[in-house]
Coordinates of C-alpha atoms and ligand atoms in Angstrom, one line a residue:
M1 CA -14.8 -12.8 14.1
E2 CA -15.1 -13.3 10.4
N3 CA -18.8 -13.9 10.8
R4 CA -19.4 -10.9 12.7
I5 CA -17.8 -8.7 10.1
A6 CA -19.3 -10.6 7.2
T7 CA -22.9 -10.3 8.2
K8 CA -22.8 -6.6 8.8
Q9 CA -23.7 -3.9 5.7
R10 CA -22.1 -0.9 6.8
W11 CA -21.5 1.9 4.4
M12 CA -19.8 4.4 6.3
P13 CA -16.6 2.3 7.1
F14 CA -16.9 1.1 3.5
I15 CA -16.6 4.7 2.2
K16 CA -13.9 5.5 4.8
F17 CA -11.9 2.6 3.7
F18 CA -11.3 4.2 0.3
L19 CA -10.7 7.6 1.9
K20 CA -8.2 6.3 4.2
N21 CA -6.0 4.1 1.6
K22 CA -4.0 5.2 -1.2
V23 CA -6.3 5.0 -4.1
P24 CA -5.0 6.3 -7.7
W25 CA -7.9 8.4 -8.0
H26 CA -6.6 10.3 -11.1
L27 CA -7.1 7.0 -13.1
Y28 CA -10.6 6.3 -11.6
I29 CA -11.7 9.8 -12.3
L30 CA -10.3 9.8 -16.0
S31 CA -12.2 6.4 -16.4
Y32 CA -15.4 7.9 -15.0
L33 CA -15.3 11.1 -17.4
C34 CA -14.8 8.5 -20.2
T35 CA -17.8 6.6 -19.0
I36 CA -19.8 9.8 -19.0
A37 CA -18.6 10.9 -22.7
M38 CA -19.4 7.3 -23.8
T39 CA -22.9 7.3 -22.3
S40 CA -23.8 10.6 -23.7
I41 CA -22.9 9.4 -27.2
N42 CA -25.0 6.2 -26.5
L43 CA -28.0 8.6 -25.6
K44 CA -27.4 10.4 -28.9
L45 CA -27.4 7.4 -31.3
P46 CA -31.2 6.4 -31.1
L47 CA -32.1 10.2 -32.1
L48 CA -29.7 9.7 -35.0
T49 CA -31.6 6.5 -35.9
R50 CA -34.7 8.2 -35.7
D51 CA -33.6 11.0 -38.1
M52 CA -32.3 8.4 -40.6
M53 CA -35.4 6.8 -40.4
Q54 CA -37.4 10.1 -41.2
G55 CA -35.6 10.0 -44.6
K56 CA -32.4 11.9 -43.6
I57 CA -30.2 8.9 -44.2
F58 CA -28.5 10.8 -47.1
E59 CA -27.7 13.9 -45.2
P60 CA -23.9 13.6 -44.5
G61 CA -24.3 15.4 -41.1
V62 CA -26.5 12.6 -40.1
V63 CA -24.5 9.5 -41.6
W64 CA -21.0 10.8 -40.6
G65 CA -22.4 11.8 -37.3
F66 CA -23.8 8.3 -36.8
V67 CA -20.5 6.6 -38.0
G68 CA -18.3 8.9 -35.9
L69 CA -20.2 8.7 -32.8
T70 CA -20.2 4.9 -33.0
V71 CA -16.5 4.8 -33.5
A72 CA -15.8 7.3 -30.9
A73 CA -17.7 5.5 -28.3
S74 CA -15.6 2.3 -29.0
I75 CA -12.5 4.1 -28.6
I76 CA -13.6 5.7 -25.4
R77 CA -14.8 2.6 -24.1
A78 CA -11.4 1.0 -24.7
L79 CA -9.7 4.0 -23.0
S80 CA -11.9 3.7 -20.1
T81 CA -11.3 0.0 -19.4
T82 CA -7.6 0.4 -19.8
L83 CA -7.8 3.3 -17.0
F84 CA -9.8 1.7 -14.5
E85 CA -7.8 -1.8 -15.1
F86 CA -4.6 0.2 -14.4
G87 CA -6.2 1.8 -11.6
D88 CA -7.3 -1.5 -10.0
S89 CA -3.9 -2.9 -10.5
K90 CA -2.2 -0.1 -8.6
F91 CA -4.8 0.0 -5.8
E92 CA -4.4 -3.7 -5.5
L93 CA -0.7 -3.3 -5.3
N94 CA -0.8 -0.6 -2.7
L95 CA -3.4 -2.6 -0.5
K96 CA -1.1 -5.9 -0.7
T97 CA 2.0 -4.1 0.3
N98 CA 0.2 -2.1 3.1
L99 CA -1.3 -5.5 4.2
W100 CA 1.8 -7.6 4.1
S101 CA 4.0 -4.8 5.9
K102 CA 1.1 -4.7 8.6
L103 CA 1.2 -8.3 9.0
M104 CA 4.9 -8.4 9.6
R105 CA 4.5 -5.9 12.3
M106 CA 1.6 -7.3 14.1
P107 CA 2.1 -8.4 17.8
M108 CA 2.6 -12.2 18.2
K109 CA -0.8 -12.5 20.0
Y110 CA -2.7 -11.7 16.8
F111 CA -1.2 -14.6 15.3
N112 CA -2.7 -17.0 18.3
Y113 CA -6.1 -16.4 17.0
E114 CA -5.8 -15.6 13.3
K115 CA -5.3 -18.7 11.0
P116 CA -2.3 -18.3 8.4
S117 CA -4.8 -19.4 5.6
G118 CA -7.1 -16.7 6.4
L119 CA -4.7 -14.0 6.5
V120 CA -3.3 -15.5 3.2
S121 CA -6.7 -15.0 1.9
R122 CA -6.9 -11.3 3.0
V123 CA -3.7 -10.5 1.0
T124 CA -4.6 -12.5 -2.1
S125 CA -8.5 -12.8 -2.7
D126 CA -9.9 -9.8 -0.6
A127 CA -7.2 -7.3 -1.7
Q128 CA -7.9 -8.1 -5.2
K129 CA -11.8 -7.8 -5.0
V130 CA -11.9 -4.5 -3.2
P131 CA -10.2 -2.4 -5.9
N132 CA -12.7 -3.6 -8.4
A133 CA -15.4 -1.9 -6.4
L134 CA -14.1 1.5 -7.9
S135 CA -14.2 0.3 -11.4
V136 CA -17.8 -0.9 -10.8
V137 CA -18.5 2.7 -10.1
N138 CA -18.4 3.1 -13.7
S139 CA -21.2 1.0 -14.2
I140 CA -23.2 3.1 -11.7
I141 CA -22.2 6.3 -13.5
G142 CA -23.1 4.9 -16.8
G143 CA -26.3 3.2 -15.5
V144 CA -27.8 6.3 -13.7
Q145 CA -26.7 8.6 -16.6
G146 CA -28.4 6.2 -19.2
L147 CA -31.3 5.8 -17.0
V148 CA -32.0 9.5 -16.3
G149 CA -30.9 10.5 -19.9
S150 CA -33.2 8.0 -21.5
I151 CA -36.4 8.9 -19.4
I152 CA -35.9 12.7 -20.1
I153 CA -35.7 12.0 -23.9
M154 CA -38.5 9.5 -23.8
Y155 CA -40.6 12.1 -22.0
G156 CA -39.8 14.7 -24.6
M157 CA -40.8 12.1 -27.4
S158 CA -44.1 11.1 -25.7
R159 CA -45.4 12.6 -22.3
S160 CA -48.2 10.0 -21.9
L161 CA -46.2 6.7 -22.7
S162 CA -43.5 7.8 -20.3
M163 CA -45.7 8.6 -17.5
L164 CA -47.1 5.0 -17.8
M165 CA -43.7 3.8 -17.1
I166 CA -43.7 5.5 -13.5
P167 CA -45.0 2.7 -11.8
L168 CA -42.0 0.6 -12.6
I169 CA -39.7 2.7 -10.8
P170 CA -40.8 1.5 -7.3
W171 CA -40.9 -2.1 -8.5
T172 CA -37.2 -1.7 -9.9
M173 CA -35.9 0.1 -6.7
F174 CA -37.3 -2.9 -4.9
V175 CA -35.8 -5.6 -7.0
I176 CA -32.4 -4.0 -6.8
W177 CA -32.7 -3.7 -3.0
F178 CA -34.0 -7.3 -2.7
I179 CA -31.2 -8.9 -5.0
G180 CA -28.6 -6.7 -3.1
R181 CA -29.7 -8.2 0.2
F182 CA -29.6 -11.8 -1.2
E183 CA -26.3 -11.4 -2.9
F184 CA -24.5 -10.1 0.3
K185 CA -25.6 -13.0 2.4
I186 CA -25.0 -15.7 -0.2
G187 CA -21.8 -14.1 -1.1
G188 CA -20.6 -14.3 2.5
L189 CA -21.7 -17.9 2.6
V190 CA -19.8 -18.8 -0.5
Q191 CA -16.7 -17.0 1.0
N192 CA -16.8 -18.7 4.4
K193 CA -17.1 -22.3 2.6
F194 CA -14.1 -21.2 0.2
S195 CA -12.0 -20.1 3.2
A196 CA -13.1 -23.3 5.0
M197 CA -12.1 -25.3 2.1
T198 CA -8.6 -23.5 1.5
G199 CA -7.7 -23.4 5.1
F200 CA -8.3 -27.2 5.5
M201 CA -6.2 -28.2 2.5
A202 CA -3.3 -26.0 3.4
E203 CA -3.2 -27.2 6.8
R204 CA -3.4 -30.9 5.8
L205 CA -0.8 -30.7 3.0
G206 CA 1.5 -29.0 5.5
S207 CA 1.0 -32.0 7.7
M208 CA 1.7 -35.0 5.3
R209 CA 4.0 -36.6 7.5
L210 CA 1.7 -36.9 10.3
I211 CA -1.2 -38.0 8.1
K212 CA 0.9 -40.7 6.6
S213 CA 2.4 -41.9 9.7
F214 CA -1.0 -42.4 11.3
G215 CA -2.3 -44.0 8.0
A216 CA -4.9 -41.3 8.0
E217 CA -5.0 -40.7 4.4
G218 CA -8.4 -42.2 3.8
K219 CA -10.0 -40.0 6.7
E220 CA -8.3 -36.8 5.4
Q221 CA -9.5 -37.7 2.0
K222 CA -13.1 -37.9 3.3
S223 CA -12.7 -34.8 5.0
G224 CA -11.4 -33.0 1.9
Y225 CA -14.4 -34.1 -0.1
E226 CA -16.4 -32.6 2.6
T227 CA -14.9 -29.3 2.5
V228 CA -15.1 -29.3 -1.6
E229 CA -18.7 -30.5 -1.5
N230 CA -19.5 -27.7 1.0
F231 CA -18.1 -25.0 -1.2
F232 CA -19.8 -26.7 -4.3
K233 CA -23.3 -26.7 -2.3
A234 CA -22.9 -23.2 -1.5
E235 CA -22.0 -22.2 -5.2
L236 CA -25.0 -24.4 -6.4
Y237 CA -27.2 -22.6 -3.7
R238 CA -26.0 -19.3 -5.1
A239 CA -26.7 -20.3 -8.8
K240 CA -30.1 -21.8 -8.1
I241 CA -31.1 -18.5 -6.3
F242 CA -29.9 -16.3 -9.1
S243 CA -31.7 -18.6 -11.8
F244 CA -35.0 -19.2 -10.1
I245 CA -35.3 -16.0 -7.7
Q246 CA -33.1 -13.1 -8.9
Q247 CA -33.3 -13.3 -12.7
P248 CA -37.0 -14.0 -12.9
I249 CA -38.0 -11.0 -10.8
A250 CA -35.5 -8.9 -12.4
K251 CA -36.9 -9.9 -15.9
T252 CA -40.3 -8.8 -14.9
I253 CA -39.0 -5.3 -15.4
D254 CA -38.1 -6.3 -19.2
I255 CA -41.6 -7.6 -20.0
A256 CA -43.5 -4.7 -18.4
I257 CA -41.3 -2.4 -20.4
L258 CA -41.9 -4.5 -23.6
L259 CA -45.7 -4.7 -23.0
L260 CA -45.9 -0.9 -22.3
V261 CA -44.0 0.3 -25.3
F262 CA -45.5 -2.0 -28.1
V263 CA -49.4 -2.2 -26.7
L264 CA -49.6 1.3 -25.7
G265 CA -47.2 2.7 -28.4
A266 CA -49.2 1.2 -31.0
Q267 CA -52.4 2.7 -29.9
E268 CA -50.3 6.2 -29.7
V269 CA -49.3 5.7 -33.4
G270 CA -52.8 4.4 -34.2
A271 CA -54.1 7.8 -32.9
G272 CA -51.6 9.9 -34.8
R273 CA -49.9 11.2 -31.6
L274 CA -46.7 9.5 -32.4
E275 CA -44.6 8.8 -35.6
V276 CA -43.4 5.0 -36.2
A277 CA -39.9 6.5 -36.3
D278 CA -40.6 8.0 -32.9
L279 CA -41.9 4.9 -31.5
I280 CA -38.7 3.1 -32.7
A281 CA -36.5 5.5 -31.1
F282 CA -38.6 5.4 -28.0
Y283 CA -38.4 1.6 -27.8
M284 CA -34.4 2.0 -28.3
Y285 CA -34.5 4.3 -25.4
A286 CA -36.6 1.9 -23.4
E287 CA -34.4 -0.9 -24.4
M288 CA -31.6 1.2 -22.5
L289 CA -33.3 1.3 -19.5
L290 CA -33.0 -2.3 -18.8
P291 CA -29.3 -2.6 -19.3
S292 CA -28.8 0.6 -17.1
I293 CA -30.9 -1.2 -14.4
F294 CA -29.0 -4.2 -14.8
A295 CA -25.6 -2.2 -14.6
L296 CA -26.7 -0.6 -11.4
L297 CA -28.0 -3.9 -10.0
Q298 CA -24.7 -5.7 -10.7
A299 CA -22.8 -2.8 -9.3
Y300 CA -24.9 -2.7 -6.1
Q301 CA -24.5 -6.6 -5.8
Y302 CA -20.9 -6.3 -6.3
I303 CA -20.2 -3.6 -3.9
K304 CA -22.2 -5.5 -1.3
G305 CA -20.4 -8.6 -1.8
V306 CA -17.0 -6.7 -1.0
Q307 CA -18.3 -4.8 1.9
G308 CA -17.1 -7.9 3.9
S309 CA -13.8 -8.2 2.2
A310 CA -13.1 -4.3 2.8
A311 CA -14.0 -4.7 6.5
K312 CA -11.6 -7.6 6.9
I313 CA -8.7 -5.9 5.2
G314 CA -9.7 -2.6 7.1
E315 CA -9.6 -4.2 10.5
I316 CA -6.2 -5.5 9.8
L317 CA -4.8 -2.1 8.7
E318 CA -6.4 -0.4 11.6
S319 CA -5.2 -2.7 14.3
D320 CA -2.3 -1.8 16.5
S321 CA 1.3 -2.9 15.5
E322 CA 3.9 -3.5 17.9
V323 CA 5.4 -0.6 19.4
F324 CA 9.1 -0.4 18.4
K325 CA 10.2 3.4 19.0
R326 CA 11.3 4.0 22.5
E327 CA 13.5 6.5 23.9
K328 CA 16.1 4.3 25.5
S329 CA 18.6 3.0 23.1
F330 CA 20.0 -0.3 23.7
S331 CA 23.5 0.9 23.2
I332 CA 24.2 0.5 27.0
P333 CA 26.4 -1.8 28.4
D334 CA 25.5 -5.2 29.4
S335 CA 23.4 -5.7 32.5
D336 CA 21.5 -8.4 34.5
I337 CA 17.8 -9.1 33.6
N338 CA 15.4 -9.0 36.3
F339 CA 12.0 -10.5 36.5
K340 CA 10.1 -8.8 39.5
N341 CA 6.7 -10.4 40.4
I342 CA 5.9 -11.5 36.9
S343 CA 2.6 -12.9 36.3
F344 CA 1.2 -13.7 32.8
A345 CA -1.8 -15.4 31.2
Y346 CA -2.3 -16.0 27.5
T347 CA -6.1 -16.3 28.0
E348 CA -7.7 -16.1 31.5
K349 CA -5.7 -18.7 33.5
N350 CA -2.2 -17.5 34.7
V351 CA 0.6 -19.4 33.1
L352 CA 3.1 -17.6 35.4
N353 CA 2.6 -16.7 38.6
D354 CA 4.5 -14.1 40.6
L355 CA 8.1 -15.0 39.2
T356 CA 10.8 -13.2 40.6
F357 CA 14.6 -14.0 39.6
T358 CA 17.6 -12.3 38.0
I359 CA 19.5 -13.7 35.0
P360 CA 23.1 -12.5 35.9
K361 CA 25.0 -11.0 32.9
G362 CA 27.8 -13.4 31.3
K363 CA 26.6 -16.4 33.0
V364 CA 24.5 -19.4 32.0
T365 CA 21.1 -19.8 33.6
A366 CA 19.4 -23.1 33.1
I367 CA 15.5 -23.5 33.3
V368 CA 14.0 -26.7 34.2
G369 CA 10.6 -28.0 35.0
P370 CA 7.9 -30.2 33.7
S371 CA 6.3 -29.9 30.5
G372 CA 3.8 -26.9 30.5
S373 CA 5.3 -25.3 33.6
G374 CA 6.0 -22.1 31.6
K375 CA 9.5 -22.2 30.4
T376 CA 8.9 -21.2 26.6
T377 CA 6.6 -18.5 28.1
I378 CA 9.4 -17.0 29.9
F379 CA 11.2 -16.9 26.4
N380 CA 8.2 -15.2 25.1
L381 CA 8.2 -12.4 27.4
L382 CA 11.9 -12.1 27.0
E383 CA 11.6 -11.4 23.3
R384 CA 8.5 -9.2 24.1
F385 CA 6.3 -11.1 22.2
Y386 CA 3.7 -10.6 25.0
K387 CA 3.8 -8.1 27.8
P388 CA 3.4 -9.4 31.4
G389 CA 0.1 -8.9 33.2
N390 CA 1.6 -8.0 36.3
G391 CA 5.0 -7.1 37.4
I392 CA 8.1 -5.8 35.5
I393 CA 11.0 -7.2 33.7
T394 CA 14.1 -5.0 33.7
F395 CA 17.5 -4.6 32.2
G396 CA 19.6 -3.3 34.8
D397 CA 17.3 -0.5 36.2
I398 CA 15.5 0.0 32.9
P399 CA 12.0 -1.4 32.3
I400 CA 12.5 -3.5 29.0
E401 CA 9.5 -2.0 27.6
D402 CA 11.4 1.3 27.4
I403 CA 14.0 0.0 25.3
H404 CA 13.7 0.2 21.4
L405 CA 12.3 -3.2 20.2
D406 CA 14.4 -3.7 17.2
E407 CA 17.4 -3.0 19.1
W408 CA 16.4 -5.4 21.9
R409 CA 15.5 -8.3 19.7
K410 CA 18.7 -7.8 17.8
A411 CA 20.6 -8.2 21.2
I412 CA 18.9 -11.6 21.6
G413 CA 19.7 -14.7 19.8
Y414 CA 17.0 -17.4 19.9
V415 CA 17.8 -21.1 18.8
P416 CA 14.8 -23.2 19.3
Q417 CA 14.5 -27.0 19.6
N418 CA 12.9 -27.6 16.4
S419 CA 14.7 -24.8 14.3
P420 CA 12.6 -24.3 11.3
L421 CA 14.2 -22.9 8.2
L422 CA 12.8 -21.0 5.4
S423 CA 12.9 -22.2 1.9
G424 CA 16.1 -21.2 0.1
T425 CA 19.8 -22.1 0.2
I426 CA 21.9 -23.0 3.3
R427 CA 23.8 -19.7 2.7
E428 CA 20.5 -17.6 2.8
N429 CA 19.4 -19.2 5.9
I430 CA 22.7 -18.8 7.8
C431 CA 22.6 -15.0 6.8
Y432 CA 18.8 -14.6 7.6
G433 CA 18.0 -11.3 9.2
V434 CA 21.5 -10.0 9.6
G435 CA 20.8 -7.0 7.5
R436 CA 24.4 -6.5 6.4
E437 CA 26.8 -7.9 4.1
V438 CA 28.4 -11.3 5.3
S439 CA 31.6 -12.4 3.5
E440 CA 32.2 -15.9 2.5
A441 CA 34.7 -16.4 5.3
E442 CA 32.4 -15.2 8.1
I443 CA 29.8 -17.7 6.7
M444 CA 32.3 -20.4 6.4
R445 CA 33.5 -19.7 10.1
A446 CA 30.0 -19.8 11.5
A447 CA 29.3 -23.2 10.1
K448 CA 32.4 -24.4 11.3
L449 CA 31.8 -23.2 14.9
A450 CA 28.3 -24.5 14.7
N451 CA 29.6 -28.0 13.9
A452 CA 27.7 -27.9 10.5
Y453 CA 30.5 -27.4 7.9
D454 CA 31.0 -31.1 7.6
F455 CA 27.4 -32.0 6.6
I456 CA 27.3 -28.9 4.6
R457 CA 30.5 -29.9 2.5
E458 CA 29.0 -33.3 1.8
L459 CA 25.7 -31.8 0.2
P460 CA 25.4 -31.2 -3.6
G461 CA 25.8 -27.4 -4.1
K462 CA 27.1 -27.2 -0.4
F463 CA 26.1 -23.7 0.7
D464 CA 23.9 -23.4 -2.3
A465 CA 22.0 -26.5 -1.6
E466 CA 18.1 -25.6 -1.2
V467 CA 16.8 -26.7 2.2
G468 CA 13.4 -27.2 1.2
E469 CA 10.1 -25.7 2.7
V470 CA 10.7 -25.1 6.4
G471 CA 14.0 -26.8 6.0
G472 CA 12.3 -30.3 5.3
K473 CA 15.3 -31.5 3.2
L474 CA 17.5 -31.5 6.5
S475 CA 17.4 -33.6 9.5
G476 CA 16.3 -32.2 12.9
G477 CA 19.9 -32.0 14.1
E478 CA 21.2 -30.4 10.9
R479 CA 18.5 -27.7 11.1
Q480 CA 19.5 -26.8 14.7
R481 CA 23.2 -26.6 13.5
I482 CA 22.2 -24.0 10.7
A483 CA 20.2 -22.1 13.3
I484 CA 23.2 -22.1 15.5
A485 CA 25.4 -20.8 12.5
R486 CA 22.7 -18.1 11.9
T487 CA 22.8 -17.0 15.6
I488 CA 26.8 -16.9 15.5
I489 CA 26.3 -14.5 12.6
K490 CA 24.0 -12.4 14.3
D491 CA 26.3 -12.2 17.3
P492 CA 23.9 -11.4 20.0
D493 CA 24.9 -10.5 23.7
Y494 CA 22.1 -12.7 25.1
L495 CA 21.1 -16.2 24.0
L496 CA 18.1 -18.1 24.5
L497 CA 18.5 -21.8 23.9
D498 CA 15.8 -24.3 23.9
E499 CA 17.9 -27.4 24.0
A500 CA 17.0 -30.5 22.1
T501 CA 15.8 -33.3 24.0
C502 CA 17.0 -36.8 23.9
S503 CA 15.0 -37.4 21.1
L504 CA 18.0 -36.6 18.8
D505 CA 20.4 -39.5 18.5
A506 CA 23.4 -39.5 20.8
R507 CA 25.8 -38.7 17.9
A508 CA 23.4 -35.9 16.6
E509 CA 23.0 -34.5 20.1
Q510 CA 26.8 -34.5 20.6
E511 CA 27.4 -32.4 17.3
V512 CA 24.5 -29.9 18.2
Q513 CA 26.1 -29.6 21.7
K514 CA 29.5 -28.8 20.1
G515 CA 28.0 -26.1 18.1
L516 CA 26.0 -24.7 21.0
K517 CA 29.1 -24.7 23.4
N518 CA 30.9 -22.4 20.7
L519 CA 27.7 -20.2 20.6
M520 CA 27.5 -19.8 24.2
K521 CA 31.0 -18.6 24.6
G522 CA 31.2 -15.1 26.2
R523 CA 27.3 -14.5 26.0
T524 CA 24.7 -14.3 28.7
T525 CA 22.9 -17.6 28.2
I526 CA 19.3 -18.8 29.2
V527 CA 18.8 -22.3 28.5
I528 CA 15.6 -24.5 28.7
A529 CA 17.8 -27.4 29.6
H530 CA 17.5 -31.2 28.9
N531 CA 21.1 -32.4 28.8
M532 CA 22.6 -33.0 32.1
R533 CA 26.0 -31.6 31.0
T534 CA 24.3 -28.2 30.4
I535 CA 22.6 -28.4 33.6
L536 CA 25.7 -29.3 35.4
D537 CA 27.8 -26.6 33.7
S538 CA 25.1 -23.8 34.3
D539 CA 25.9 -21.0 37.0
Q540 CA 22.3 -21.1 38.2
I541 CA 19.2 -23.3 37.7
I542 CA 15.8 -22.1 38.0
V543 CA 13.2 -24.8 38.7
L544 CA 9.6 -24.0 37.4
S545 CA 6.6 -25.8 38.7
D546 CA 3.2 -24.8 37.4
G547 CA 4.4 -21.4 36.5
A548 CA 6.0 -20.5 39.6
V549 CA 9.7 -20.6 40.9
N550 CA 10.1 -23.6 42.9
G551 CA 13.8 -23.3 43.6
I552 CA 17.1 -21.5 42.3
G553 CA 20.6 -22.6 42.8
K554 CA 23.2 -24.8 41.7
H555 CA 22.9 -28.6 40.9
E556 CA 24.4 -30.0 44.1
E557 CA 22.2 -28.0 46.5
L558 CA 18.9 -28.3 44.4
Y559 CA 19.3 -31.9 44.0
K560 CA 19.4 -32.3 47.8
I561 CA 16.6 -30.0 48.7
N562 CA 14.3 -29.7 45.8
A563 CA 12.1 -32.8 45.0
I564 CA 10.8 -31.6 41.8
Y565 CA 14.5 -31.1 40.6
R566 CA 15.5 -34.4 41.9
Q567 CA 12.7 -36.0 40.1
F568 CA 13.4 -34.1 36.9
V569 CA 17.2 -35.1 37.1
D570 CA 16.6 -38.9 37.8
L571 CA 13.9 -39.0 35.2
Q572 CA 16.5 -37.3 32.7
L573 CA 19.3 -39.8 33.6
K574 CA 16.9 -42.8 33.2
E575 CA 15.4 -41.6 29.8
C576 CA 18.7 -40.3 28.1
S577 CA 21.1 -43.0 29.3
Ligands
ATP606 N1 0.0 -19.1 22.5 C1 -0.6 -19.9 23.4 N2 -1.9 -19.5 23.9 C2 -2.4 -20.1 24.8 N3 -1.8 -20.9 25.7 C3 -0.6 -21.2 25.7 C4 0.3 -20.6 24.4 N4 1.4 -21.1 24.7 C5 1.5 -21.9 25.7 N5 0.1 -21.9 26.4 C6 -0.1 -22.5 27.6 O1 0.8 -22.2 28.6 C7 1.3 -23.1 29.5 C8 2.7 -23.2 29.5 O2 3.2 -23.3 28.1 P1 5.0 -23.3 27.7 O3 5.0 -23.5 26.4 O4 5.5 -21.9 28.2 O5 5.2 -24.6 28.7 P2 6.9 -25.2 28.9 O6 7.3 -25.3 30.1 O7 7.7 -24.5 27.8 O8 6.4 -26.7 28.0 P3 7.3 -27.8 27.3 O9 8.5 -28.3 28.0 O10 6.2 -28.6 26.9 O11 7.8 -27.0 26.1 C9 0.7 -24.5 28.8 O12 -0.2 -24.9 29.5 C10 0.2 -24.2 27.5 O13 -0.8 -24.8 27.3

């Protein structure tokens, strides 16, 4: 998808991008006005120089005019820079906050195909580059005004000399177009290599445990070198193109101007059609042409370079967010949740096939089945991360799609098996997402019920101890108990539990189980069960196989009649005994 956008050069969407977003136009427009004033002054200075050379150097109007305009140009330049830098920062701030809000509201499926490193690059690097395109408009305004102004004045000074410069116009246009095209392609290539490098590094640095436990440091070191080298090669390629193709071609314009002015200008002076002072002023204007052309060229290159960034940001800002507001409020009494003929596919192949079952209110429903049978997918549908392809999930008689999404998710607590935490303190993690003041007593109570209080008390800093990135300073069992405490504070009516497998040691599992038991009291619970105690204590067991319901019932009857269930239980008893 990135490549598709990066190889297209589209002007209309690019312009619309700025019209749709909140741009601090007043700051940019003021800076453009400053640029116009500054360029007007710069166009006046060669004429004053000519006057001085013609002997008017002691005329106060000329001298003071020259000094005054030079000082004014410097002040206006400083003012213009301040204005557009302020504008860039404000626009960048708007873009970054809009992008972040949008990303927080994107549906779950969006994150299946977008890499976090790519999204980070949109918020950081792309959102920084795009506003600069508006300050670069200063160069376009100054460039065009300088170019047109110089040509008019030059024409007034020497029509014949100016006419000789006309053939340079198509050549200049060609150079601008040619370099712009190159820059767009090379800019895209460098950007892709840069994203590949940062994406690779971010992923590997987040998987150091895996890398070290497989002794793969050497292999990753080599792969890392490759990504850095690929980026370096792309940069080198850009530098070569700039030095050996872009600059020499652009330099031809400079050389042509010099030749025309001095060779042909000398003839004009010799023939008495031009004064030396005029020729010098003419040369000063001719010398202004090149910076103006280069300013235009660089502005064009820059803008071409950021078109891809704007398209990528625009795609995020314009894609559909999750729909939160629905008419039906969730402030209705607890009900059963019904799956009616639910089928679902993440991509093409169905992962769930025609599921029909009821999750009775106030009861515990265990879901068991082989790995990949679709247990977590049922949770994903219940949390409304995805919509079913076919069938309907209802809360009582109401389709869950009709219930306000925020309220629905607030009514559901999810404790995953590998509960990730966010960097911060234990207290911050326990209170995460509650959205109200939580008293110290409440936190303490939740920690105790989650069976987490004893280990928290032992930590230096206790509730203020830092958990590390994704909770890496705590054990799996400890993380899960913090997640349980967090869910106790959330106090949801419905619980989704992904029970730990027997990978936790017996003591840790026992501690987690105690916490879970307290959490489940009085709540409708759906548990992906691994622990035999949980399975035996549940009110109904749903056996899943290949995304279909293979059996529903209680342990005794299922064990007798359901082969998949029997196999699952036997294996569970053998592995975890
Ligand atoms: N985000 C996803 N995109 C594409 N396919 C997915 C995605 N998540 C899961 N799947 C596929 O859907 C199928 C069911 O996955 P699911 O996680 O629901 O199984 P599970 O029963 O919970 O497995 P486990 O017990 O191993 O956690 C699997 O074949 C899996 O590869």
